[in-house]
Short mmCIF file of C-alpha atoms in Angstrom, two decimals:
data_model
loop_
_atom_site.label_atom_id
_atom_site.label_comp_id
_atom_site.label_asym_id
_atom_site.label_seq_id
_atom_site.Cartn_x
_atom_site.Cartn_y
_atom_site.Cartn_z
CA MET A 1 188.05 121.09 127.12
CA THR A 2 187.56 122.23 130.84
CA LYS A 3 184.24 122.82 132.17
CA VAL A 4 184.53 126.56 132.01
CA GLU A 5 185.44 126.77 128.21
CA LYS A 6 182.34 124.46 127.69
CA THR A 7 180.48 127.12 129.32
CA VAL A 8 181.56 129.84 127.63
CA SER A 9 181.16 128.08 123.92
CA ARG A 10 177.52 127.54 124.68
CA GLU A 11 177.09 131.35 125.66
CA LYS A 12 178.47 132.59 122.30
CA GLU A 13 176.47 129.47 120.33
CA ARG A 14 173.05 131.33 122.00
CA LYS A 15 174.07 134.90 121.48
CA MET A 16 174.69 133.92 117.82
CA PHE A 17 171.53 132.34 117.40
CA VAL A 18 169.58 135.44 119.07
CA GLY A 19 171.60 137.91 116.96
CA VAL A 20 170.79 135.83 113.68
CA VAL A 21 167.16 136.18 114.65
CA TRP A 22 166.91 139.73 115.29
CA ASN A 23 169.23 140.56 112.47
CA CYS A 24 166.73 138.97 109.97
CA ALA A 25 164.19 140.75 107.75
CA ALA A 26 160.63 141.94 109.24
CA GLU A 27 158.68 139.27 107.37
CA LEU A 28 160.70 136.56 109.07
CA LYS A 29 159.87 138.21 112.42
CA LEU A 30 156.34 138.27 111.73
CA LEU A 31 156.28 134.58 110.76
CA LEU A 32 158.04 133.40 113.68
CA THR A 33 155.59 135.70 116.00
CA ALA A 34 152.40 134.42 114.31
CA LEU A 35 153.77 130.52 114.76
CA LEU A 36 154.75 131.23 118.27
CA LEU A 37 151.16 132.63 118.95
CA LEU A 38 149.45 129.63 116.97
CA PHE A 39 151.32 126.97 119.08
CA SER A 40 150.22 129.00 122.28
CA VAL A 41 146.69 128.82 121.04
CA VAL A 42 146.79 124.96 120.30
CA THR A 43 148.24 124.44 123.72
CA LEU A 44 145.36 126.48 125.32
CA LEU A 45 142.56 124.59 123.74
CA GLN A 46 143.68 121.16 124.86
CA PHE A 47 142.31 122.46 128.48
CA LEU A 48 138.97 123.95 127.28
CA PRO A 49 136.00 121.55 128.25
CA PRO A 50 134.43 119.86 125.35
CA ARG A 51 131.36 122.53 124.97
CA PHE A 52 133.80 125.24 124.19
CA SER A 53 135.48 122.99 121.62
CA ILE A 54 136.19 125.00 118.10
CA SER A 55 135.75 122.87 115.05
CA SER A 56 137.66 123.06 111.98
CA THR A 57 134.60 124.84 109.91
CA ASP A 58 134.67 127.61 112.92
CA LEU A 59 138.38 128.39 111.76
CA ASN A 60 137.31 128.44 108.21
CA PRO A 61 136.59 132.37 108.12
CA CYS A 62 139.83 133.09 110.21
CA THR A 63 141.89 130.93 107.62
CA ILE A 64 140.46 132.85 104.51
CA THR A 65 141.09 136.16 106.40
CA THR A 66 144.39 135.24 107.00
CA HIS A 67 144.77 134.42 103.47
CA LEU A 68 143.23 138.03 102.17
CA LEU A 69 145.80 139.83 104.64
CA ILE A 70 148.72 137.81 103.30
CA ASN A 71 147.95 139.14 99.78
CA LYS A 72 149.82 142.48 99.65
CA THR A 73 147.64 144.04 96.72
CA LYS A 74 144.21 144.48 95.80
CA ASN A 75 144.73 142.72 92.79
CA ASP A 76 146.02 139.71 94.47
CA VAL A 77 142.63 139.15 96.40
CA PRO A 78 140.93 136.29 95.30
CA ASN A 79 137.26 136.59 93.91
CA ILE A 80 135.44 135.22 96.93
CA THR A 81 131.88 136.12 98.11
CA CYS A 82 131.34 136.61 101.57
CA ASN A 83 128.29 134.27 101.83
CA GLU A 84 129.97 131.44 100.17
CA VAL A 85 131.54 130.55 103.51
CA SER A 86 129.57 130.25 106.77
CA GLY A 87 130.34 133.12 109.23
CA LEU A 88 132.56 135.16 106.59
CA SER A 89 129.95 137.64 105.83
CA ASN A 90 130.50 139.18 109.86
CA LEU A 91 134.22 139.55 108.48
CA CYS A 92 133.39 141.55 105.29
CA ASN A 93 133.65 145.10 105.00
CA ASP A 94 133.19 147.90 102.29
CA LYS A 95 136.07 146.20 100.37
CA TYR A 96 133.92 142.98 99.71
CA PRO A 97 130.20 144.01 99.42
CA ILE A 98 127.45 141.42 99.46
CA SER A 99 125.34 141.37 96.44
CA GLU A 100 121.45 142.14 96.46
CA LYS A 101 120.54 138.60 95.79
CA GLU A 102 122.86 137.60 98.92
CA LYS A 103 121.19 139.90 101.18
CA GLU A 104 117.86 139.00 100.17
CA LYS A 105 118.45 135.41 100.92
CA THR A 106 120.25 136.06 104.14
CA THR A 107 117.08 138.15 105.35
CA ASN A 108 114.70 135.06 104.33
CA SER A 109 116.98 132.88 106.27
CA SER A 110 116.75 134.98 109.25
CA SER A 111 113.29 135.48 108.92
CA ASN A 112 112.13 131.69 108.79
CA GLN A 113 113.81 131.39 112.18
CA THR A 114 112.20 133.85 113.77
CA THR A 115 109.07 132.96 116.11
CA PRO A 116 107.03 135.68 116.55
CA THR A 117 104.80 135.86 119.47
CA ASN A 118 101.64 137.83 120.22
CA ASN A 119 100.79 140.06 123.21
CA ASN A 120 100.02 137.10 125.43
CA GLY A 121 103.10 135.54 124.60
CA ILE A 122 101.69 132.79 122.82
CA ILE A 123 104.44 131.39 120.30
CA LYS A 124 102.77 131.62 116.86
CA ARG A 125 103.81 128.85 114.30
CA SER A 126 103.71 129.37 110.38
CA PHE A 127 102.98 126.84 107.62
CA LYS A 128 104.41 127.36 103.97
CA PRO A 129 103.48 125.28 101.24
CA TYR A 130 105.67 124.49 98.24
CA GLY A 131 104.59 122.37 95.03
CA ALA A 132 101.45 120.21 94.98
CA ALA A 133 100.91 116.64 95.90
CA ALA A 134 98.65 115.73 93.02
CA TYR A 135 96.89 117.05 90.05
CA ASN A 136 93.49 118.60 90.12
CA PHE A 137 92.51 116.81 87.22
CA ILE A 138 94.05 114.46 84.36
CA LEU A 139 92.01 114.44 81.38
CA MET A 140 91.85 111.19 79.06
CA SER A 141 88.96 111.74 77.14
CA ALA A 142 85.57 113.45 76.18
CA TYR A 143 82.99 112.00 74.23
CA ARG A 144 79.11 113.29 73.15
CA GLY A 145 76.73 111.12 74.79
CA SER A 146 73.45 112.29 73.23
CA LEU A 147 72.23 115.76 71.41
CA ASN A 148 72.58 117.46 74.70
CA SER A 149 75.00 115.36 76.88
CA PHE A 150 78.63 114.66 76.64
CA ALA A 151 80.99 112.45 79.03
CA ILE A 152 84.31 113.38 80.34
CA ASN A 153 86.82 110.76 81.47
CA GLY A 154 89.60 111.25 83.96
CA LEU A 155 91.47 110.98 86.94
CA ALA A 156 91.57 113.14 90.11
CA SER A 157 93.51 113.43 93.27
CA LYS A 158 91.92 110.80 95.61
CA PRO A 159 92.35 112.86 98.70
CA LEU A 160 90.32 115.99 97.18
CA ILE A 161 87.67 113.55 96.24
CA VAL A 162 87.61 111.92 99.83
CA PHE A 163 88.00 114.75 101.93
CA GLY A 164 87.60 117.72 99.68
CA LYS A 165 84.21 119.13 98.18
CA PRO A 166 85.50 119.48 94.31
CA THR A 167 82.70 120.90 91.67
CA TYR A 168 82.98 120.47 87.97
CA VAL A 169 80.89 122.88 85.80
CA CYS A 170 80.77 122.44 82.01
CA LYS A 171 80.41 125.06 79.49
CA TRP A 172 79.79 124.67 75.72
CA VAL A 173 81.30 127.67 73.72
CA PRO A 174 80.40 127.57 70.29
CA ASN A 175 82.77 128.93 67.41
CA ASP A 176 80.43 131.47 66.47
CA PRO A 177 80.68 134.57 68.06
CA SER A 178 77.16 135.58 67.82
CA GLN A 179 76.17 132.61 70.10
CA GLU A 180 76.34 132.75 73.74
CA PRO A 181 78.19 129.91 75.53
CA ILE A 182 75.71 127.29 77.60
CA ILE A 183 76.71 126.40 80.90
CA THR A 184 75.49 123.17 83.20
CA ASN A 185 76.85 121.93 86.30
CA GLY A 186 78.70 118.63 85.84
CA VAL A 187 77.73 115.26 87.67
CA LYS A 188 80.57 113.30 88.86
CA MET A 189 80.65 109.77 89.21
CA LEU A 190 83.05 107.45 90.65
CA PRO A 191 83.17 104.15 88.97
CA ASP A 192 86.25 102.79 90.71
CA TRP A 193 84.80 101.69 94.24
CA GLY A 194 87.35 103.62 96.23
CA TYR A 195 90.08 101.43 94.75
CA GLY A 196 92.25 104.24 93.83
CA ARG A 197 95.36 105.03 94.80
CA VAL A 198 97.04 108.69 94.69
CA TYR A 199 94.54 109.26 91.93
CA THR A 200 90.97 107.97 91.43
CA VAL A 201 88.67 107.70 88.33
CA VAL A 202 86.05 110.70 87.75
CA ILE A 203 83.37 110.52 85.11
CA ILE A 204 81.71 113.78 84.76
CA ASN A 205 78.42 113.76 82.86
CA CYS A 206 77.47 117.27 81.33
CA THR A 207 73.72 117.34 80.50
CA PHE A 208 72.43 120.73 78.91
CA GLN A 209 69.15 122.09 78.97
CA THR A 210 69.21 122.39 75.40
CA PRO A 211 70.26 120.44 72.83
CA ILE A 212 73.75 121.14 71.16
CA VAL A 213 73.06 120.33 67.43
CA GLY A 214 75.27 120.63 64.57
CA GLY A 215 75.78 123.47 61.99
CA ASN A 216 78.55 125.36 64.13
CA ASP A 217 81.68 123.99 65.39
CA GLY A 218 82.01 124.25 69.15
CA LYS A 219 84.26 123.39 72.44
CA LEU A 220 83.45 121.59 75.38
CA HIS A 221 85.14 123.38 78.50
CA LEU A 222 85.42 122.03 81.86
CA LEU A 223 85.87 123.95 84.93
CA ALA A 224 87.49 121.93 87.97
CA THR A 225 87.12 123.77 91.18
CA THR A 226 88.72 122.42 94.27
CA ASN A 227 86.89 124.29 96.58
CA GLY A 228 89.41 124.30 99.40
CA GLY A 229 90.56 120.68 98.86
CA GLY A 230 93.52 120.24 100.98
CA ASP A 231 94.05 123.93 101.80
CA THR A 232 90.81 125.65 103.02
CA ALA A 233 92.18 128.96 102.49
CA LEU A 234 92.56 128.50 98.56
CA ASN A 235 89.63 127.75 95.96
CA THR A 236 91.26 127.14 92.77
CA THR A 237 89.72 126.39 89.21
CA ASP A 238 91.25 124.89 86.52
CA THR A 239 89.47 125.47 83.01
CA PHE A 240 90.38 123.57 79.98
CA VAL A 241 89.28 122.49 76.79
CA ALA A 242 87.98 119.02 77.25
CA LEU A 243 86.41 118.30 73.70
CA THR A 244 86.79 120.14 70.36
CA GLU A 245 83.90 119.18 68.05
CA LYS A 246 83.63 119.61 64.28
CA LYS A 247 80.47 119.86 62.08
CA ARG A 248 81.59 116.29 60.58
CA GLU A 249 82.12 114.75 63.67
CA PHE A 250 78.57 115.62 64.98
CA ASP A 251 77.14 114.30 61.71
CA ASP A 252 79.23 111.14 62.32
CA PHE A 253 77.82 110.86 65.74
CA ASN A 254 74.25 111.51 64.75
CA MET A 255 74.13 108.90 62.53
CA LYS A 256 75.54 106.30 64.87
CA LEU A 257 72.74 107.64 67.16
CA SER A 258 69.99 107.10 64.80
CA ASN A 259 71.55 103.75 63.73
CA VAL A 260 69.20 100.78 64.97
CA THR A 261 71.31 98.14 63.99
CA PRO A 262 74.88 98.88 65.09
CA LYS A 263 78.09 97.99 63.15
CA TYR A 264 78.64 94.76 66.04
CA ASP A 265 76.45 92.78 68.03
CA TYR A 266 79.48 92.03 70.33
CA PHE A 267 82.37 94.08 71.70
CA TYR A 268 84.92 93.62 74.10
CA CYS A 269 86.33 96.35 76.47
CA GLY A 270 89.71 94.77 77.89
CA SER A 271 91.42 95.98 81.04
CA SER A 272 95.15 97.24 81.12
CA LEU A 273 97.49 94.54 79.89
CA TYR A 274 100.58 94.90 82.11
CA GLY A 275 103.89 92.43 82.55
CA ASP A 276 105.70 89.64 80.79
CA LEU A 277 102.36 88.19 78.99
CA SER A 278 102.48 84.81 77.61
CA PRO A 279 102.00 84.86 73.72
CA GLN A 280 100.57 81.42 73.86
CA ARG A 281 97.84 82.26 76.50
CA VAL A 282 96.95 85.39 74.57
CA ARG A 283 96.72 83.51 71.13
CA GLU A 284 94.41 80.87 72.82
CA TRP A 285 92.32 83.53 74.09
CA VAL A 286 91.81 85.62 71.14
CA ALA A 287 91.18 82.65 68.78
CA TYR A 288 88.50 81.29 71.05
CA HIS A 289 86.74 84.10 71.53
CA VAL A 290 86.72 85.38 67.72
CA LYS A 291 85.27 82.02 67.37
CA PHE A 292 82.83 82.05 69.96
CA PHE A 293 81.35 85.67 69.31
CA GLY A 294 81.42 85.53 65.74
CA GLU A 295 81.86 87.51 62.72
CA LYS A 296 80.12 90.53 63.96
CA SER A 297 82.58 90.95 67.14
CA HIS A 298 85.55 93.20 67.84
CA PHE A 299 87.96 93.41 70.69
CA VAL A 300 89.88 96.58 72.10
CA ILE A 301 92.78 95.60 74.16
CA HIS A 302 94.80 98.29 75.98
CA ASP A 303 98.50 98.13 76.26
CA ALA A 304 99.91 99.43 79.77
CA GLY A 305 103.72 97.61 78.76
CA GLY A 306 102.44 94.07 78.51
CA ILE A 307 102.40 93.75 74.57
CA HIS A 308 105.96 92.92 73.75
CA GLU A 309 107.09 92.03 70.43
CA GLN A 310 106.27 88.21 70.77
CA VAL A 311 102.63 89.11 71.92
CA MET A 312 102.34 91.53 68.68
CA GLU A 313 103.00 88.74 66.57
CA VAL A 314 100.11 86.88 68.04
CA LEU A 315 97.83 89.92 67.84
CA LYS A 316 98.87 91.27 64.13
CA PRO A 317 97.03 88.67 62.18
CA TRP A 318 93.76 89.33 63.99
CA ILE A 319 94.27 93.03 63.82
CA GLU A 320 94.94 92.70 59.86
CA LYS A 321 91.58 90.90 59.81
CA GLY A 322 89.66 93.70 61.48
CA TYR A 323 88.90 91.83 64.71
CA VAL A 324 91.40 93.58 67.28
CA THR A 325 91.86 97.20 68.15
CA LEU A 326 95.33 97.86 69.82
CA GLN A 327 95.55 101.10 71.85
CA ASP A 328 98.96 102.26 73.74
CA ILE A 329 98.09 103.62 77.12
CA ARG A 330 101.62 103.25 78.59
CA GLU A 331 101.59 106.66 79.37
CA GLN A 332 99.14 106.40 82.30
CA GLU A 333 101.69 105.03 84.21
CA ARG A 334 102.66 108.41 85.07
CA PHE A 335 99.61 108.75 87.13
CA ASP A 336 99.37 106.28 90.18
CA GLY A 337 95.88 104.72 89.93
CA TYR A 338 94.69 101.28 90.60
CA TYR A 339 96.02 98.63 88.68
CA HIS A 340 97.48 100.90 85.76
CA ASN A 341 94.06 102.63 85.69
CA GLN A 342 92.23 99.59 84.44
CA PHE A 343 88.80 101.54 85.51
CA LEU A 344 89.89 104.53 83.68
CA VAL A 345 90.47 102.58 80.38
CA VAL A 346 87.35 100.58 80.66
CA ASN A 347 85.16 103.74 80.95
CA ASP A 348 87.00 105.48 77.87
CA CYS A 349 86.43 102.18 75.81
CA LEU A 350 82.51 102.58 77.29
CA HIS A 351 82.10 106.10 75.98
CA ARG A 352 84.03 105.65 72.85
CA TYR A 353 82.05 102.75 71.42
CA ARG A 354 78.81 102.62 73.08
CA PHE A 355 76.82 103.41 70.05
CA MET A 356 78.83 100.86 67.71
CA THR A 357 77.50 97.94 69.39
CA LYS A 358 74.25 95.92 70.75
CA TRP A 359 76.40 94.06 73.68
CA MET A 360 79.54 95.19 75.43
CA PHE A 361 81.49 92.68 77.62
CA PHE A 362 84.14 93.10 80.36
CA PHE A 363 86.16 90.55 81.40
CA ASP A 364 89.96 89.75 81.40
CA VAL A 365 92.36 87.77 79.15
CA ASP A 366 92.74 84.88 81.30
CA GLU A 367 88.71 84.35 81.35
CA PHE A 368 86.84 82.54 78.71
CA ILE A 369 83.17 83.02 78.05
CA PHE A 370 81.17 79.85 77.58
CA VAL A 371 77.29 79.03 77.23
CA PRO A 372 76.12 75.57 77.39
CA LYS A 373 75.90 73.43 74.43
CA LYS A 374 72.28 73.56 73.75
CA SER A 375 72.43 77.43 73.24
CA THR A 376 74.28 79.88 71.64
CA ILE A 377 75.61 83.29 72.89
CA LYS A 378 73.05 84.86 70.66
CA SER A 379 69.92 82.94 72.07
CA VAL A 380 71.46 83.63 75.50
CA LEU A 381 71.69 87.36 75.28
CA ASN A 382 68.28 87.49 73.32
CA SER A 383 66.58 85.80 76.68
CA LEU A 384 68.65 88.64 78.55
CA SER A 385 67.40 91.62 76.33
CA ASP A 386 65.02 93.26 78.86
CA PHE A 387 67.89 94.02 80.93
CA THR A 388 70.70 96.51 80.75
CA GLN A 389 72.94 94.64 82.42
CA PHE A 390 73.83 90.94 83.77
CA THR A 391 76.27 89.47 85.37
CA ILE A 392 78.38 86.37 84.49
CA GLU A 393 79.02 83.23 86.92
CA GLN A 394 82.60 82.29 87.43
CA MET A 395 84.32 78.65 86.85
CA PRO A 396 87.55 78.98 88.65
CA MET A 397 90.01 76.10 87.34
CA SER A 398 93.34 75.35 88.71
CA ASN A 399 96.41 76.55 86.94
CA GLY A 400 98.84 73.86 87.87
CA LEU A 401 96.66 70.29 87.91
CA CYS A 402 96.73 68.17 84.44
CA LEU A 403 95.78 65.03 83.71
CA SER A 404 98.48 62.10 83.77
CA GLU A 405 97.65 61.03 80.18
CA ASP A 406 99.33 64.54 79.10
CA ILE A 407 102.55 64.01 80.72
CA ARG A 408 104.30 63.18 77.20
CA LYS A 409 102.28 65.29 75.19
CA SER A 410 101.38 68.57 77.14
CA TYR A 411 103.77 70.78 75.28
CA ARG A 412 101.78 70.32 72.37
CA LYS A 413 98.21 71.22 73.91
CA TRP A 414 96.72 74.50 74.58
CA GLY A 415 96.44 75.65 78.15
CA PHE A 416 92.62 75.33 78.38
CA GLU A 417 92.89 72.03 76.91
CA LYS A 418 95.25 70.56 79.58
CA LEU A 419 94.21 72.49 82.87
CA VAL A 420 90.69 70.60 83.62
CA TYR A 421 90.39 70.76 87.27
CA LYS A 422 87.60 72.87 88.51
CA ASP A 423 87.63 74.61 91.97
CA VAL A 424 84.58 73.46 93.93
CA LYS A 425 84.98 74.85 97.14
CA LYS A 426 81.54 75.93 98.87
CA GLY A 427 80.88 79.08 100.72
CA ILE A 428 83.00 81.42 98.69
CA ARG A 429 82.15 84.32 96.96
CA ARG A 430 83.31 84.25 93.51
CA ASP A 431 83.94 87.30 91.42
CA ARG A 432 81.52 87.98 88.62
CA LYS A 433 82.37 89.86 85.41
CA TYR A 434 79.52 91.20 83.30
CA ALA A 435 78.14 92.86 79.96
CA VAL A 436 75.80 95.44 79.39
CA GLN A 437 73.67 97.29 76.51
CA PRO A 438 75.99 100.29 76.34
CA ARG A 439 73.48 102.92 75.25
CA ASN A 440 72.02 102.73 78.91
CA VAL A 441 74.80 102.97 80.67
CA PHE A 442 76.75 106.09 82.12
CA SER A 443 80.22 104.34 83.57
CA ALA A 444 81.62 101.34 83.73
CA GLY A 445 83.34 98.98 86.59
CA VAL A 446 85.45 95.96 86.56
CA HIS A 447 82.69 93.59 87.77
CA MET A 448 79.90 95.65 87.02
CA SER A 449 78.46 99.04 86.56
CA GLU A 450 76.78 101.04 89.17
CA ASN A 451 75.40 103.82 86.77
CA THR A 452 72.94 102.40 84.50
CA VAL A 453 69.66 103.05 83.21
CA GLY A 454 67.42 99.98 83.20
CA LYS A 455 67.24 96.37 85.13
CA THR A 456 70.09 94.22 86.16
CA THR A 457 70.22 90.75 86.67
CA HIS A 458 72.58 88.14 88.51
CA LYS A 459 70.49 85.11 87.99
CA THR A 460 72.30 83.90 85.03
CA GLU A 461 73.37 80.34 86.54
CA GLY A 462 73.31 77.85 83.92
CA LYS A 463 73.13 80.18 80.90
CA ILE A 464 76.25 81.84 80.83
CA MET A 465 79.71 81.48 82.78
CA TYR A 466 83.44 82.14 82.23
CA TYR A 467 86.33 79.58 83.15
CA HIS A 468 88.90 81.44 84.88
CA TYR A 469 92.72 80.21 84.77
CA HIS A 470 93.86 82.74 87.08
CA GLY A 471 97.48 83.88 86.62
CA THR A 472 98.21 81.70 83.88
CA ILE A 473 98.36 84.81 81.17
CA ALA A 474 101.65 86.02 82.89
CA ASP A 475 103.24 82.77 83.54
CA ARG A 476 105.67 81.99 80.33
CA HIS A 477 106.38 78.13 81.68
CA GLU A 478 104.52 75.08 81.26
CA PRO A 479 101.28 75.59 83.36
CA CYS A 480 101.26 71.73 84.26
CA ARG A 481 103.11 71.54 87.61
CA ARG A 482 101.21 68.12 89.07
CA HIS A 483 99.54 65.43 86.89
CA VAL A 484 96.76 63.77 88.43
CA ASN A 485 95.18 60.50 87.61
CA SER A 486 91.65 60.85 89.27
CA SER A 487 88.49 62.60 88.68
CA THR A 488 88.78 64.15 92.22
CA ILE A 489 91.43 65.53 94.33
CA THR A 490 92.10 67.97 97.28
CA PHE A 491 95.09 70.11 96.67
CA ASP A 492 96.66 72.61 99.31
CA GLY A 493 93.01 72.13 101.11
CA THR A 494 91.18 72.96 98.33
CA PRO A 495 88.70 70.26 96.39
CA TYR A 496 88.82 70.02 92.75
CA VAL A 497 86.88 68.03 90.21
CA ALA A 498 88.06 67.05 86.73
CA ASP A 499 85.69 69.37 84.28
CA THR A 500 86.47 68.67 80.61
CA THR A 501 84.11 70.99 79.07
CA MET A 502 86.70 73.23 77.55
CA ARG A 503 89.16 70.44 76.85
CA ASP A 504 86.52 68.92 74.63
CA ILE A 505 86.45 71.82 72.29
CA ALA A 506 89.81 72.82 71.72
CA GLY A 507 90.19 71.05 68.50
CA VAL A 508 87.60 73.17 67.09
CA ILE A 509 89.14 76.34 68.20
CA LYS A 510 92.71 75.14 66.86
CA ARG A 511 90.88 74.09 63.27
CA PHE A 512 88.93 77.73 63.23
CA GLU A 513 92.48 79.48 63.88
CA LEU A 514 93.95 77.52 61.01
CA LYS A 515 91.50 78.38 58.80
CA MET A 516 91.10 81.97 59.69
CA ILE A 517 94.70 83.06 59.50
CA GLY A 518 96.77 80.03 58.21
CA PRO A 519 99.80 78.40 60.01
CA ILE A 520 101.50 81.70 60.81
CA LEU A 521 101.15 81.24 64.93
CA GLN A 522 101.97 77.46 64.85
CA ARG A 523 105.64 77.98 66.37
CA THR A 524 104.05 80.34 69.05
CA ARG A 525 105.75 79.40 72.52
CA GLN A 526 104.57 80.06 75.89
#
């Protein structure tokens, strides 16, 4: 084929292609034209500077609009709300109206972004609070304290207490409609020494001018007012029923109040028990103190998550004997207070049982109360009867040093029997625990009470003390980590001396337990 023939053939092919295109249906022409425009736009975008770049999200409205145009009839239009896609609302017309709720959302969103100015051109900013950081008051309990007084135990927002000026009003409302309510200002006490976290413990004392005596049922209301609190523009008052009293309940209280000889001589109010506690250490502690305090004693233990099944097996025989009461306080974990709200639970214990015992003790389950051999707990407390409160000296014991002679038989010995080395470092302030005559006490602490009527003494050295095996209650391993064949040793910079006081009475405690509840706990493990 000559060069002229090739040229003629190419010209015929070109004319044929063009003819085919222009003879196609109108839809094909529209598609080809749209593609040509699209490729042209893509080519131009490559030469635009970065600040003029268009993202794929910016093209979404155009894409959806094109999709709507391609559908031929109204029935083919997809059910798309204009505000579902950013930027589409400006493209919508009356055919696709915006709902009233969507209009409201759009208006609010726009107003939030608007910054108003005053006549001087100064920008005015706004603050819009949502929700609440902490509750105003969390009620645990309320108890009658006398013929005309009550105690309300609860938690309050710590920032509100520290930085605000909340007030509390008590109102007694008789069920008899012919009797008028009685109102008095509540006096708040803060017994946790500032240890609170999100919440702090608040004890409200409600003392009325006249006695609230029986004969009719009634309710004690508490009006807790924030007085601005974190928002000085607000003054919110929460009113709730703190106590409902029936006539028979007043009669029971009146009988306890007038009873000169209470049911118990010695009562224990325990702090919150939490964690993986050692059943064996709990077993030793209960057996020891039931023997130490005697028949007219009782122990209240608060379960904040530590009374697991094996610990419960240890407590059950003593619960059945009437020596131990177990209270489930796990719900308090919802409210972030100091050490599982131990200040709150000991105050509840104080006011709940204050008329049932002569003396009430506050200490922990890794601490063992002791009096010298020539005295008894009864004789010691008789000598301190003029005091409302006394504190108890600490004897800190090593939680890992044991005698070498116990190496092969330490697994058979109880914890306080084999941990015999006492910390004798001088110049250190040791924590003290305490006991009170509860009728004269209005709030409880962990180491002492600051709200009492009567005298307090700290001069009890040589009279009464407690051996402290710190950390052993939550350790389920063998406590003996180092065995020593000496009466003195310095370990990790701390001097220790051998003190076998508790070791010498271990046999007596074991025999007492066997006599009281039998061999049921003989197979208890760490």
